[in-house]
Short mmCIF file of C-alpha atoms in Angstrom, two decimals:
data_model
loop_
_atom_site.label_atom_id
_atom_site.label_comp_id
_atom_site.label_asym_id
_atom_site.label_seq_id
_atom_site.Cartn_x
_atom_site.Cartn_y
_atom_site.Cartn_z
CA UNK A 84 -0.37 -0.05 0.19
CA UNK A 85 1.50 3.39 -1.16
CA UNK A 86 2.16 5.77 1.81
CA UNK A 87 -0.65 8.36 2.86
CA UNK A 88 -0.75 11.89 2.89
CA UNK A 89 -2.97 14.55 4.52
CA UNK A 90 -6.12 14.62 2.50
CA UNK A 91 -5.92 18.87 2.45
CA UNK A 92 -2.71 18.95 1.15
CA UNK A 93 -3.35 18.25 -2.37
CA UNK A 94 -2.41 21.70 -4.54
CA UNK A 95 -5.28 23.93 -6.12
CA UNK A 96 -4.53 26.79 -7.92
CA UNK A 97 -6.47 29.70 -6.98
CA UNK A 98 -5.80 32.83 -9.36
CA UNK A 99 -5.79 36.39 -7.65
CA UNK A 100 -6.30 39.84 -8.91
CA UNK A 101 -3.88 42.89 -8.36
CA UNK A 102 -5.18 45.28 -5.49
CA UNK A 103 -6.36 48.84 -6.64
CA UNK A 104 -3.87 51.90 -5.98
CA UNK A 105 -5.00 55.23 -5.00
CA UNK A 106 -5.56 56.28 -8.75
CA UNK A 107 -8.23 53.16 -9.07
CA UNK A 108 -5.75 51.42 -11.56
CA UNK A 109 -4.69 47.84 -10.78
CA UNK A 110 -1.28 47.30 -9.06
CA UNK A 111 0.44 44.25 -10.06
CA UNK A 112 1.74 41.69 -7.29
CA UNK A 113 3.97 39.16 -8.26
CA UNK A 114 2.97 36.57 -5.69
CA UNK A 115 1.39 33.54 -6.65
CA UNK A 116 -0.88 31.82 -4.06
CA UNK A 117 -2.11 27.99 -4.12
CA UNK A 118 -4.30 26.71 -1.48
CA UNK A 119 -5.58 23.34 -0.97
CA UNK A 120 -9.34 23.71 -0.26
CA UNK A 121 -11.57 26.53 -0.59
CA UNK A 122 -13.63 25.35 2.21
CA UNK A 123 -11.07 23.87 4.76
CA UNK A 124 -12.44 24.36 7.90
CA UNK A 125 -9.81 22.20 10.63
CA UNK A 126 -7.66 19.77 10.66
CA UNK A 127 -8.22 16.00 9.83
CA UNK A 128 -6.67 12.81 10.69
CA UNK A 129 -8.31 11.20 7.42
CA UNK A 130 -5.95 10.47 4.64
CA UNK A 131 -6.02 9.62 0.95
CA UNK A 132 -4.97 6.09 0.29
CA UNK A 133 -4.01 5.21 -3.61
CA UNK A 134 -1.13 4.93 -6.24
CA UNK A 135 1.29 6.91 -7.21
CA UNK A 136 0.48 10.04 -5.05
CA UNK A 137 3.26 10.18 -3.08
CA UNK A 138 4.53 12.43 -5.83
CA UNK A 139 2.17 14.91 -4.93
CA UNK A 140 3.43 18.64 -4.02
CA UNK A 141 2.30 19.38 -0.75
CA UNK A 142 1.24 23.12 0.03
CA UNK A 143 -0.23 24.45 3.11
CA UNK A 144 -3.60 26.06 3.49
CA UNK A 145 -3.23 29.27 3.54
CA UNK A 146 -7.17 30.39 3.85
CA UNK A 147 -6.58 31.98 7.19
CA UNK A 148 -5.25 35.31 5.40
CA UNK A 149 -8.52 35.53 3.74
CA UNK A 150 -10.86 38.47 4.73
CA UNK A 151 -13.75 37.90 6.62
CA UNK A 152 -16.95 37.90 4.62
CA UNK A 153 -19.72 39.98 5.98
CA UNK A 154 -22.54 37.06 5.42
CA UNK A 155 -22.63 33.28 6.59
CA UNK A 156 -21.02 32.96 2.88
CA UNK A 157 -17.44 31.84 3.08
CA UNK A 158 -15.33 34.73 2.35
CA UNK A 159 -13.54 32.92 -0.52
CA UNK A 160 -17.01 33.08 -2.53
CA UNK A 161 -17.53 36.82 -1.76
CA UNK A 162 -14.37 38.32 -2.38
CA UNK A 163 -11.92 38.97 -5.02
CA UNK A 164 -8.62 37.13 -3.90
CA UNK A 165 -5.98 39.82 -2.70
CA UNK A 166 -2.96 38.77 -4.90
CA UNK A 167 -2.15 37.79 -8.46
CA UNK A 168 0.11 36.24 -11.00
CA UNK A 169 2.44 38.90 -12.09
CA UNK A 170 1.92 39.01 -15.69
CA UNK A 171 -1.22 40.52 -17.03
CA UNK A 172 -2.66 39.20 -20.34
CA UNK A 173 -5.98 39.61 -22.15
CA UNK A 174 -6.82 36.15 -20.60
CA UNK A 175 -6.23 37.10 -17.18
CA UNK A 176 -8.29 40.36 -17.55
CA UNK A 177 -11.05 38.49 -19.03
CA UNK A 178 -11.11 36.11 -15.73
CA UNK A 179 -10.99 38.96 -13.56
CA UNK A 180 -14.05 40.42 -15.29
CA UNK A 181 -15.94 37.38 -15.19
CA UNK A 182 -15.00 36.71 -11.19
CA UNK A 183 -16.50 40.33 -10.83
CA UNK A 184 -19.61 39.60 -12.77
CA UNK A 185 -20.18 36.48 -10.25
CA UNK A 186 -19.51 38.02 -6.98
CA UNK A 187 -23.08 39.98 -6.91
CA UNK A 188 -24.86 36.71 -7.63
CA UNK A 189 -22.61 34.75 -5.13
CA UNK A 190 -23.18 37.38 -2.36
CA UNK A 191 -26.27 37.04 -2.67
CA UNK A 192 -27.17 40.86 -3.59
CA UNK A 193 -30.27 40.55 -5.39
CA UNK A 194 -33.01 42.29 -3.79
CA UNK A 195 -35.56 43.05 -6.97
CA UNK A 196 -38.89 41.51 -6.86
CA UNK A 197 -37.54 38.84 -9.26
CA UNK A 198 -35.14 37.36 -6.69
CA UNK A 199 -34.77 33.44 -6.77
CA UNK A 200 -36.34 31.74 -4.00
CA UNK A 201 -33.70 30.90 -1.26
CA UNK A 202 -33.08 27.77 0.25
CA UNK A 203 -32.36 27.38 4.02
CA UNK A 204 -28.60 28.22 3.36
CA UNK A 205 -29.39 31.51 1.96
CA UNK A 206 -28.77 30.57 -1.82
CA UNK A 207 -31.10 29.94 -4.66
CA UNK A 208 -33.24 26.90 -4.71
CA UNK A 209 -33.00 24.42 -7.59
CA UNK A 210 -35.68 25.80 -9.48
CA UNK A 211 -36.80 22.39 -11.02
CA UNK A 212 -40.15 23.07 -12.65
CA UNK A 213 -38.64 25.96 -14.59
CA UNK A 214 -35.74 24.04 -15.68
CA UNK A 215 -38.08 21.15 -16.91
CA UNK A 216 -40.52 23.74 -19.15
CA UNK A 217 -37.28 25.09 -20.50
CA UNK A 218 -35.86 21.60 -21.61
CA UNK A 219 -39.61 20.49 -22.62
CA UNK A 220 -39.22 23.75 -25.04
CA UNK A 221 -36.06 22.02 -26.77
CA UNK A 222 -38.16 18.97 -27.80
CA UNK A 223 -40.98 21.28 -30.02
CA UNK A 224 -40.69 22.74 -32.86
CA UNK A 225 -37.39 25.03 -33.80
CA UNK A 226 -37.62 28.61 -35.40
CA UNK A 227 -35.85 28.72 -38.70
CA UNK A 228 -32.00 29.91 -37.36
CA UNK A 229 -31.72 26.32 -35.89
CA UNK A 230 -31.28 24.82 -38.95
CA UNK A 231 -27.36 25.34 -38.05
CA UNK A 232 -28.21 22.55 -35.59
CA UNK A 233 -29.41 20.12 -37.93
CA UNK A 234 -26.61 17.96 -37.68
CA UNK A 235 -26.47 18.01 -33.76
CA UNK A 236 -30.42 16.86 -33.70
CA UNK A 237 -29.36 13.54 -31.56
CA UNK A 238 -27.52 15.89 -28.97
CA UNK A 239 -30.79 18.06 -28.57
CA UNK A 240 -32.59 14.83 -28.04
CA UNK A 241 -30.12 13.86 -25.27
CA UNK A 242 -29.41 16.97 -23.36
CA UNK A 243 -33.35 17.36 -23.39
CA UNK A 244 -34.46 14.20 -22.37
CA UNK A 245 -31.39 13.38 -19.86
CA UNK A 246 -32.03 16.71 -18.05
CA UNK A 247 -35.66 15.82 -17.66
CA UNK A 248 -34.66 12.62 -16.45
CA UNK A 249 -32.32 14.13 -13.98
CA UNK A 250 -35.00 16.61 -12.63
CA UNK A 251 -36.98 13.38 -12.12
CA UNK A 252 -39.76 14.41 -14.62
CA UNK A 253 -41.92 11.87 -16.99
CA UNK A 254 -40.48 11.86 -20.15
CA UNK A 255 -42.34 8.50 -21.28
CA UNK A 256 -44.85 10.99 -23.70
CA UNK A 257 -41.59 11.21 -25.86
CA UNK A 258 -40.73 7.56 -26.39
CA UNK A 259 -42.69 6.94 -29.71
CA UNK A 260 -41.62 10.43 -31.17
CA UNK A 261 -38.33 9.54 -30.49
CA UNK A 262 -38.36 6.28 -32.00
CA UNK A 263 -40.13 7.88 -35.06
CA UNK A 264 -37.35 10.65 -35.43
CA UNK A 265 -34.29 8.81 -35.18
CA UNK A 266 -35.24 5.81 -37.65
CA UNK A 267 -34.13 7.66 -40.63
CA UNK A 268 -30.94 8.70 -38.94
CA UNK A 269 -29.58 5.17 -39.06
CA UNK A 270 -27.75 4.38 -41.85
CA UNK A 271 -27.75 0.76 -43.52
CA UNK A 272 -24.13 0.45 -43.25
CA UNK A 273 -24.25 1.00 -39.19
CA UNK A 274 -24.54 3.87 -36.87
CA UNK A 275 -26.47 7.49 -36.75
CA UNK A 276 -26.07 10.36 -38.67
CA UNK A 277 -26.91 13.91 -37.10
CA UNK A 278 -29.66 14.30 -39.36
CA UNK A 279 -31.40 13.16 -42.67
CA UNK A 280 -29.52 11.49 -45.00
CA UNK A 281 -26.17 12.68 -43.07
CA UNK A 282 -23.27 10.20 -42.84
CA UNK A 283 -22.80 8.20 -39.44
CA UNK A 284 -20.99 10.08 -37.01
CA UNK A 285 -20.02 8.31 -33.58
CA UNK A 286 -21.11 11.37 -31.49
CA UNK A 287 -24.66 11.15 -32.96
CA UNK A 288 -24.71 7.56 -32.67
CA UNK A 289 -23.71 7.82 -28.95
CA UNK A 290 -26.68 10.44 -28.16
CA UNK A 291 -28.81 8.51 -30.17
CA UNK A 292 -28.18 5.32 -28.18
CA UNK A 293 -28.21 7.31 -24.99
CA UNK A 294 -31.57 8.68 -25.83
CA UNK A 295 -32.77 5.61 -26.60
CA UNK A 296 -31.88 4.31 -23.74
CA UNK A 297 -33.50 7.01 -21.45
CA UNK A 298 -36.89 6.28 -22.87
CA UNK A 299 -36.45 2.57 -22.62
CA UNK A 300 -38.44 -0.20 -24.07
CA UNK A 301 -38.46 -2.91 -26.38
CA UNK A 302 -39.22 -0.91 -29.50
CA UNK A 303 -36.72 1.97 -28.53
CA UNK A 304 -33.66 -0.35 -27.82
CA UNK A 305 -34.54 -3.08 -30.59
CA UNK A 306 -34.48 -0.08 -33.14
CA UNK A 307 -30.52 -0.52 -33.08
CA UNK A 308 -29.20 -2.57 -35.88
CA UNK A 309 -26.46 -4.14 -33.79
CA UNK A 310 -24.82 -6.07 -36.31
CA UNK A 311 -24.57 -2.99 -38.77
CA UNK A 312 -23.39 -0.94 -35.65
CA UNK A 313 -20.80 -3.53 -34.68
CA UNK A 314 -19.36 -3.51 -38.21
CA UNK A 315 -19.35 0.37 -38.57
CA UNK A 316 -17.51 0.76 -35.37
CA UNK A 317 -14.71 -1.66 -36.66
CA UNK A 318 -14.47 0.61 -39.82
CA UNK A 319 -13.27 3.60 -37.45
CA UNK A 320 -11.21 1.40 -35.21
CA UNK A 321 -7.74 2.74 -36.16
CA UNK A 322 -4.25 1.00 -36.11
CA UNK A 323 -2.69 3.10 -33.28
CA UNK A 324 -5.73 1.86 -30.87
CA UNK A 325 -8.01 5.07 -31.31
CA UNK A 326 -10.87 5.51 -32.93
CA UNK A 327 -12.24 7.88 -35.49
CA UNK A 328 -15.29 9.90 -35.10
CA UNK A 329 -16.54 8.86 -38.78
CA UNK A 330 -14.72 7.10 -41.66
CA UNK A 331 -11.87 9.21 -42.50
CA UNK A 332 -12.55 11.97 -39.86
CA UNK A 333 -10.50 13.20 -37.06
CA UNK A 334 -9.42 10.52 -34.59
CA UNK A 335 -9.69 11.96 -30.76
CA UNK A 336 -10.70 11.13 -27.19
CA UNK A 337 -14.51 11.51 -28.01
CA UNK A 338 -13.97 8.51 -30.46
CA UNK A 339 -12.86 6.20 -27.98
CA UNK A 340 -15.34 7.12 -25.12
CA UNK A 341 -18.11 7.08 -27.57
CA UNK A 342 -17.24 3.74 -28.97
CA UNK A 343 -17.08 1.73 -25.69
CA UNK A 344 -20.03 3.24 -24.26
CA UNK A 345 -22.02 1.85 -27.70
CA UNK A 346 -20.09 -1.27 -27.33
CA UNK A 347 -20.63 -1.98 -23.79
CA UNK A 348 -24.38 -0.78 -23.48
CA UNK A 349 -25.11 -3.05 -26.61
CA UNK A 350 -23.42 -5.92 -25.52
CA UNK A 351 -21.48 -6.10 -29.03
CA UNK A 352 -18.71 -8.43 -29.54
CA UNK A 353 -15.18 -7.53 -28.52
CA UNK A 354 -13.64 -9.16 -31.77
CA UNK A 355 -13.16 -6.64 -34.89
CA UNK A 356 -15.01 -7.22 -37.91
CA UNK A 357 -12.63 -8.33 -40.83
CA UNK A 358 -12.80 -4.96 -42.84
CA UNK A 359 -11.50 -2.85 -39.93
CA UNK A 360 -8.19 -1.37 -40.59
CA UNK A 361 -7.04 -2.49 -37.28
CA UNK A 362 -7.84 -6.06 -38.18
CA UNK A 363 -6.13 -5.72 -41.16
CA UNK A 364 -3.08 -4.86 -39.72
CA UNK A 365 -3.34 -8.10 -37.02
CA UNK A 366 -5.40 -6.66 -34.13
CA UNK A 367 -8.00 -8.77 -32.70
CA UNK A 368 -10.23 -6.71 -30.40
CA UNK A 369 -11.68 -2.81 -29.86
CA UNK A 370 -9.60 -2.89 -26.85
CA UNK A 371 -6.02 -3.63 -28.63
CA UNK A 372 -3.97 -0.58 -28.09
CA UNK A 373 -6.50 1.48 -26.78
CA UNK A 374 -5.22 1.98 -23.33
CA UNK A 375 -1.82 2.67 -24.62
CA UNK A 376 -3.28 5.47 -27.00
CA UNK A 377 -5.28 6.85 -24.23
CA UNK A 378 -1.97 6.72 -22.04
CA UNK A 379 -0.14 8.69 -24.86
CA UNK A 380 -2.87 11.72 -24.64
CA UNK A 381 -2.07 12.81 -21.13
CA UNK A 382 -0.06 15.98 -21.82
CA UNK A 383 3.00 17.28 -19.74
CA UNK A 384 0.46 19.34 -17.43
CA UNK A 385 -1.24 16.13 -16.48
CA UNK A 386 -4.30 16.81 -18.36
CA UNK A 387 -5.81 14.80 -21.20
CA UNK A 388 -5.88 16.01 -24.56
CA UNK A 389 -8.18 15.15 -27.61
CA UNK A 390 -5.12 13.08 -28.99
CA UNK A 391 -1.21 12.87 -28.41
CA UNK A 392 0.43 16.07 -28.37
CA UNK A 393 -2.77 17.81 -27.73
CA UNK A 394 -3.61 20.67 -25.27
CA UNK A 395 -5.29 19.22 -21.92
CA UNK A 396 -9.33 19.94 -21.92
CA UNK A 397 -11.48 18.90 -19.41
CA UNK A 398 -14.00 17.35 -21.71
CA UNK A 399 -11.45 14.82 -22.83
CA UNK A 400 -10.16 14.16 -19.39
CA UNK A 401 -13.76 12.90 -18.65
CA UNK A 402 -13.75 10.78 -21.97
CA UNK A 403 -10.54 9.13 -20.99
CA UNK A 404 -11.32 8.41 -17.62
CA UNK A 405 -14.64 7.12 -18.22
CA UNK A 406 -13.61 5.11 -21.31
CA UNK A 407 -11.17 3.39 -18.94
CA UNK A 408 -13.84 2.73 -16.41
CA UNK A 409 -15.46 0.51 -19.36
CA UNK A 410 -12.39 -1.05 -20.25
CA UNK A 411 -11.73 -2.50 -16.70
CA UNK A 412 -11.74 -1.64 -12.84
CA UNK A 413 -10.61 1.92 -12.59
CA UNK A 414 -8.06 1.36 -9.80
CA UNK A 415 -6.27 -1.07 -12.53
CA UNK A 416 -6.74 0.63 -15.69
CA UNK A 417 -6.76 4.11 -14.72
CA UNK A 418 -3.55 3.75 -12.51
CA UNK A 419 -2.02 1.52 -15.09
CA UNK A 420 -2.49 4.01 -18.08
CA UNK A 421 -2.24 7.45 -16.66
CA UNK A 422 0.12 9.52 -13.97
CA UNK A 423 -2.41 10.30 -11.43
CA UNK A 424 -0.31 13.16 -9.34
CA UNK A 425 0.15 15.06 -12.52
CA UNK A 426 -3.71 14.50 -13.56
CA UNK A 427 -4.92 15.42 -9.68
CA UNK A 428 -2.90 18.71 -9.97
CA UNK A 429 -4.14 19.65 -13.31
CA UNK A 430 -7.79 18.92 -12.70
CA UNK A 431 -7.45 20.73 -9.18
CA UNK A 432 -6.16 23.59 -10.66
CA UNK A 433 -9.33 23.76 -13.19
CA UNK A 434 -11.77 25.16 -10.08
CA UNK A 435 -11.61 28.58 -9.70
CA UNK A 436 -11.99 31.27 -7.07
CA UNK A 437 -14.32 33.11 -5.94
CA UNK A 438 -16.66 31.64 -8.50
CA UNK A 439 -16.25 27.90 -7.40
CA UNK A 440 -16.91 26.42 -10.96
CA UNK A 441 -14.78 24.95 -13.29
CA UNK A 442 -12.66 26.04 -16.27
CA UNK A 443 -11.96 23.52 -19.08
CA UNK A 444 -8.49 24.42 -19.96
CA UNK A 445 -5.33 26.09 -18.28
CA UNK A 446 -6.02 29.91 -17.93
CA UNK A 447 -9.52 29.64 -19.42
CA UNK A 448 -12.94 30.92 -17.90
CA UNK A 449 -14.99 29.27 -15.59
CA UNK A 450 -18.04 27.49 -17.44
CA UNK A 451 -20.91 25.38 -16.17
CA UNK A 452 -20.64 22.69 -18.73
CA UNK A 453 -17.34 21.81 -17.03
CA UNK A 454 -19.02 21.08 -13.88
CA UNK A 455 -19.62 17.61 -15.41
CA UNK A 456 -16.93 17.23 -17.64
CA UNK A 457 -14.16 18.27 -15.03
CA UNK A 458 -16.44 17.93 -11.80
CA UNK A 459 -17.64 14.47 -13.01
CA UNK A 460 -13.69 13.27 -13.28
CA UNK A 461 -13.26 13.08 -9.69
CA UNK A 462 -15.39 10.12 -8.90
CA UNK A 463 -13.80 7.93 -11.50
CA UNK A 464 -10.42 9.32 -10.20
CA UNK A 465 -11.14 8.48 -6.67
CA UNK A 466 -12.27 5.19 -7.24
CA UNK A 467 -9.16 4.55 -8.93
CA UNK A 468 -7.51 5.99 -5.51
CA UNK A 469 -9.22 4.38 -3.29
CA UNK A 470 -10.23 0.68 -4.76
CA UNK A 471 -13.05 -0.82 -5.10
CA UNK A 472 -15.63 -0.58 -2.76
CA UNK A 473 -14.66 2.20 -0.82
CA UNK A 474 -16.70 5.55 -0.83
CA UNK A 475 -15.30 8.82 -0.59
CA UNK A 476 -17.95 9.81 2.13
CA UNK A 477 -16.26 7.49 4.45
CA UNK A 478 -12.60 7.53 3.32
CA UNK A 479 -12.34 11.41 2.39
CA UNK A 480 -12.75 14.15 4.54
CA UNK A 481 -15.06 17.20 3.04
CA UNK A 482 -13.43 19.26 -0.12
CA UNK A 483 -10.22 16.97 0.25
CA UNK A 484 -9.42 17.37 -3.54
CA UNK A 485 -12.26 19.93 -4.80
CA UNK A 486 -14.64 21.91 -3.24
CA UNK A 487 -18.37 20.53 -3.63
CA UNK A 488 -19.77 23.73 -1.89
CA UNK A 489 -18.08 26.10 -4.53
CA UNK A 490 -19.54 24.29 -7.40
CA UNK A 491 -22.87 24.21 -5.87
CA UNK A 492 -22.67 27.76 -5.29
CA UNK A 493 -21.48 28.19 -8.54
CA UNK A 494 -24.16 26.46 -10.28
CA UNK A 495 -27.23 27.82 -7.95
CA UNK A 496 -26.30 31.28 -7.58
CA UNK A 497 -24.44 32.25 -10.71
CA UNK A 498 -25.95 29.74 -13.51
CA UNK A 499 -29.93 29.49 -13.04
CA UNK A 500 -31.61 31.57 -15.80
CA UNK A 501 -34.74 33.36 -14.35
CA UNK A 502 -36.85 32.16 -17.02
CA UNK A 503 -35.81 28.38 -16.68
CA UNK A 504 -32.69 26.99 -17.84
CA UNK A 505 -28.86 26.85 -16.89
CA UNK A 506 -26.13 28.98 -18.66
CA UNK A 507 -22.73 29.05 -19.00
CA UNK A 508 -22.28 32.00 -16.68
CA UNK A 509 -23.77 35.31 -15.82
CA UNK A 510 -24.21 37.16 -19.05
CA UNK A 511 -24.78 34.15 -21.52
CA UNK A 512 -27.95 32.58 -22.36
CA UNK A 513 -29.53 29.58 -21.01
CA UNK A 514 -29.51 26.55 -23.46
CA UNK A 515 -30.11 22.57 -23.17
CA UNK A 516 -26.35 21.91 -23.46
CA UNK A 517 -25.58 23.82 -20.35
CA UNK A 518 -28.72 22.73 -18.92
CA UNK A 519 -27.78 19.27 -19.06
CA UNK A 520 -24.32 19.28 -17.96
CA UNK A 521 -24.81 21.66 -15.10
CA UNK A 522 -27.46 19.41 -13.37
CA UNK A 523 -24.93 16.21 -14.03
CA UNK A 524 -22.07 18.47 -12.22
CA UNK A 525 -24.65 19.52 -9.50
CA UNK A 526 -25.03 15.59 -9.36
CA UNK A 527 -21.58 15.18 -8.74
CA UNK A 528 -21.46 17.31 -5.95
CA UNK A 529 -24.33 15.85 -4.16
CA UNK A 530 -23.06 12.42 -3.84
CA UNK A 531 -20.35 10.15 -3.39
CA UNK A 532 -19.92 7.67 -6.16
CA UNK A 533 -17.80 4.42 -6.17
CA UNK A 534 -16.65 1.47 -7.77
CA UNK A 535 -17.99 -1.98 -6.41
CA UNK A 536 -15.91 -5.16 -6.46
CA UNK A 537 -18.85 -7.19 -7.76
CA UNK A 538 -17.60 -7.23 -11.45
CA UNK A 539 -14.68 -9.61 -10.45
CA UNK A 540 -17.25 -12.17 -9.90
CA UNK A 541 -19.35 -11.99 -13.08
CA UNK A 542 -16.58 -12.40 -15.74
CA UNK A 543 -18.40 -10.79 -18.03
CA UNK A 544 -16.57 -8.70 -20.87
CA UNK A 545 -16.87 -4.87 -19.96
CA UNK A 546 -18.64 -5.21 -16.61
CA UNK A 547 -17.07 -3.20 -14.42
CA UNK A 548 -18.76 0.06 -15.52
CA UNK A 549 -22.12 -1.54 -14.56
CA UNK A 550 -21.24 -2.13 -10.74
CA UNK A 551 -21.07 1.53 -9.14
CA UNK A 552 -22.52 2.40 -5.77
CA UNK A 553 -23.44 5.67 -4.14
CA UNK A 554 -23.52 7.52 -0.88
CA UNK A 555 -25.11 10.97 -0.29
CA UNK A 556 -22.73 13.77 0.53
CA UNK A 557 -22.00 14.55 4.23
CA UNK A 558 -23.64 17.02 5.97
CA UNK A 559 -20.57 19.16 5.94
CA UNK A 560 -20.20 18.99 2.14
CA UNK A 561 -23.80 20.43 1.57
CA UNK A 562 -25.03 24.06 1.09
CA UNK A 563 -28.39 22.67 -0.64
CA UNK A 564 -31.60 21.40 0.77
CA UNK A 565 -33.17 18.13 -0.09
CA UNK A 566 -35.51 19.84 -2.14
CA UNK A 567 -32.32 20.89 -4.38
CA UNK A 568 -31.07 17.33 -5.16
CA UNK A 569 -31.01 15.98 -8.36
CA UNK A 570 -31.71 12.05 -9.52
CA UNK A 571 -28.85 9.88 -8.92
CA UNK A 572 -26.72 9.75 -12.50
CA UNK A 573 -24.55 7.00 -13.53
CA UNK A 574 -21.25 8.57 -13.12
CA UNK A 575 -19.50 6.65 -16.45
CA UNK A 576 -22.36 6.93 -18.64
CA UNK A 577 -24.19 10.19 -17.68
CA UNK A 578 -27.63 8.43 -17.53
CA UNK A 579 -30.37 8.04 -14.95
CA UNK A 580 -29.26 5.93 -12.26
CA UNK A 581 -29.92 2.12 -13.26
CA UNK A 582 -30.82 2.78 -16.99
CA UNK A 583 -27.43 1.44 -18.03
CA UNK A 584 -27.80 -1.58 -16.35
CA UNK A 585 -31.40 -2.00 -17.64
CA UNK A 586 -30.05 -1.15 -21.41
CA UNK A 587 -27.08 -3.76 -20.99
CA UNK A 588 -29.54 -6.63 -19.37
CA UNK A 589 -32.05 -6.11 -22.12
CA UNK A 590 -29.00 -7.04 -24.64
CA UNK A 591 -27.53 -9.89 -22.51
CA UNK A 592 -28.09 -13.06 -24.21
CA UNK A 593 -28.59 -11.28 -27.70
CA UNK A 594 -25.75 -12.71 -29.71
CA UNK A 595 -24.46 -10.95 -32.94
CA UNK A 596 -23.65 -13.67 -35.60
CA UNK A 597 -19.91 -13.38 -36.22
CA UNK A 598 -19.45 -16.00 -38.59
CA UNK A 599 -21.85 -14.51 -41.24
CA UNK A 600 -20.21 -11.06 -40.70
CA UNK A 601 -16.44 -11.71 -40.06
#
């Protein structure tokens, strides 16, 4: 067992603005402040146990120097930090402007008649009914300007249906409409296009399969041509281990995650079809070379890029971790594939202060969608560090790796539109994409997900992703009422809790005739 370190000493970067001089101009300060926990509230004897964490840099918590807030809200969420990095750039200016826009929302300064109702912690409630109405509008007819999203139709289905399900709303009325709408999107050669007559794309296929899984039922799930899908996925599996997103398209991390999601949910054979470029090279399965390819996508910063040599990005970090959780047990696949200390450092550095939300890349702005793309990484990474059957609710103290409170405050205070829906940040429009992934991020902050050990006993291929359990967040983690909870969400598949298992169970025993196709 590797040595343990105090749980509150994992580094998180926080960017601080310069002070104002007598003329009202910003005065540069070259000190850099690194802090470990935005909501640290005392010492703890608990520790993190996991692989390769002895190399993590230890930096003491310096939050005692923060100014005292004028309300019950912790000062870090109501004040611009006192120091900043010495180099001022256009990016740092915009980040500071964004923080200043968020502060009135975080400080709860809205006294207008349209002020959002507050929960018992003094922050806005999650306005479930309004957000549900907003998402239902996305399942109606669109104005003409939405023609630009024609190739993204499956995503509109998924964001809306998933978001409604996360809110606990009944979506059964959309089952038949969805079935009739996606039938023409399925191509005879396999996979789904984004719109009528369009080529199959792995992202459109992923969103369609997930949408059909959400509505459920034999007619919806049976709509997928599994034989053709298997053949088509084989055609985008590449010789270096990765996946293209379409035949002749780019090869990136989306392809790997979407492909493994589809293969595992539909219970497709792992053997490659004969026409696959990888099979012609000599590879035998969809898994051949995949973990090595993912490993090569980790950047010098520690994050994960779209492809080897690319910039680290929060969305690709989630895709990589979730893909590895599908391939096998996370404490084996993730630890065996990635540099955990570097990844911890990069992920924790993406949580911003005072906003509390996450950015998707280094030196970029906070964005609510990364509440999922980065916030959703923590359960997967913690599962790799703890091993099977261990929940962070009991093995990790509150906010040891990231601030759950900060994320909840950002989403509920800064991102809820007064007419329903959630947005990227104050000053931007609400949309289905940010609504869906904001709800998923809120769920990540409200619960502790962990991988079970029962997958070992099953002996089934790609079974580990169907063995996750959950504990509710501890009291010290919470700044939300029970009415603010969203429905449980699968941390790997981003589906309503139980949906992934029901979908896989539907396809268990339904074979694909390999002799006919290979």
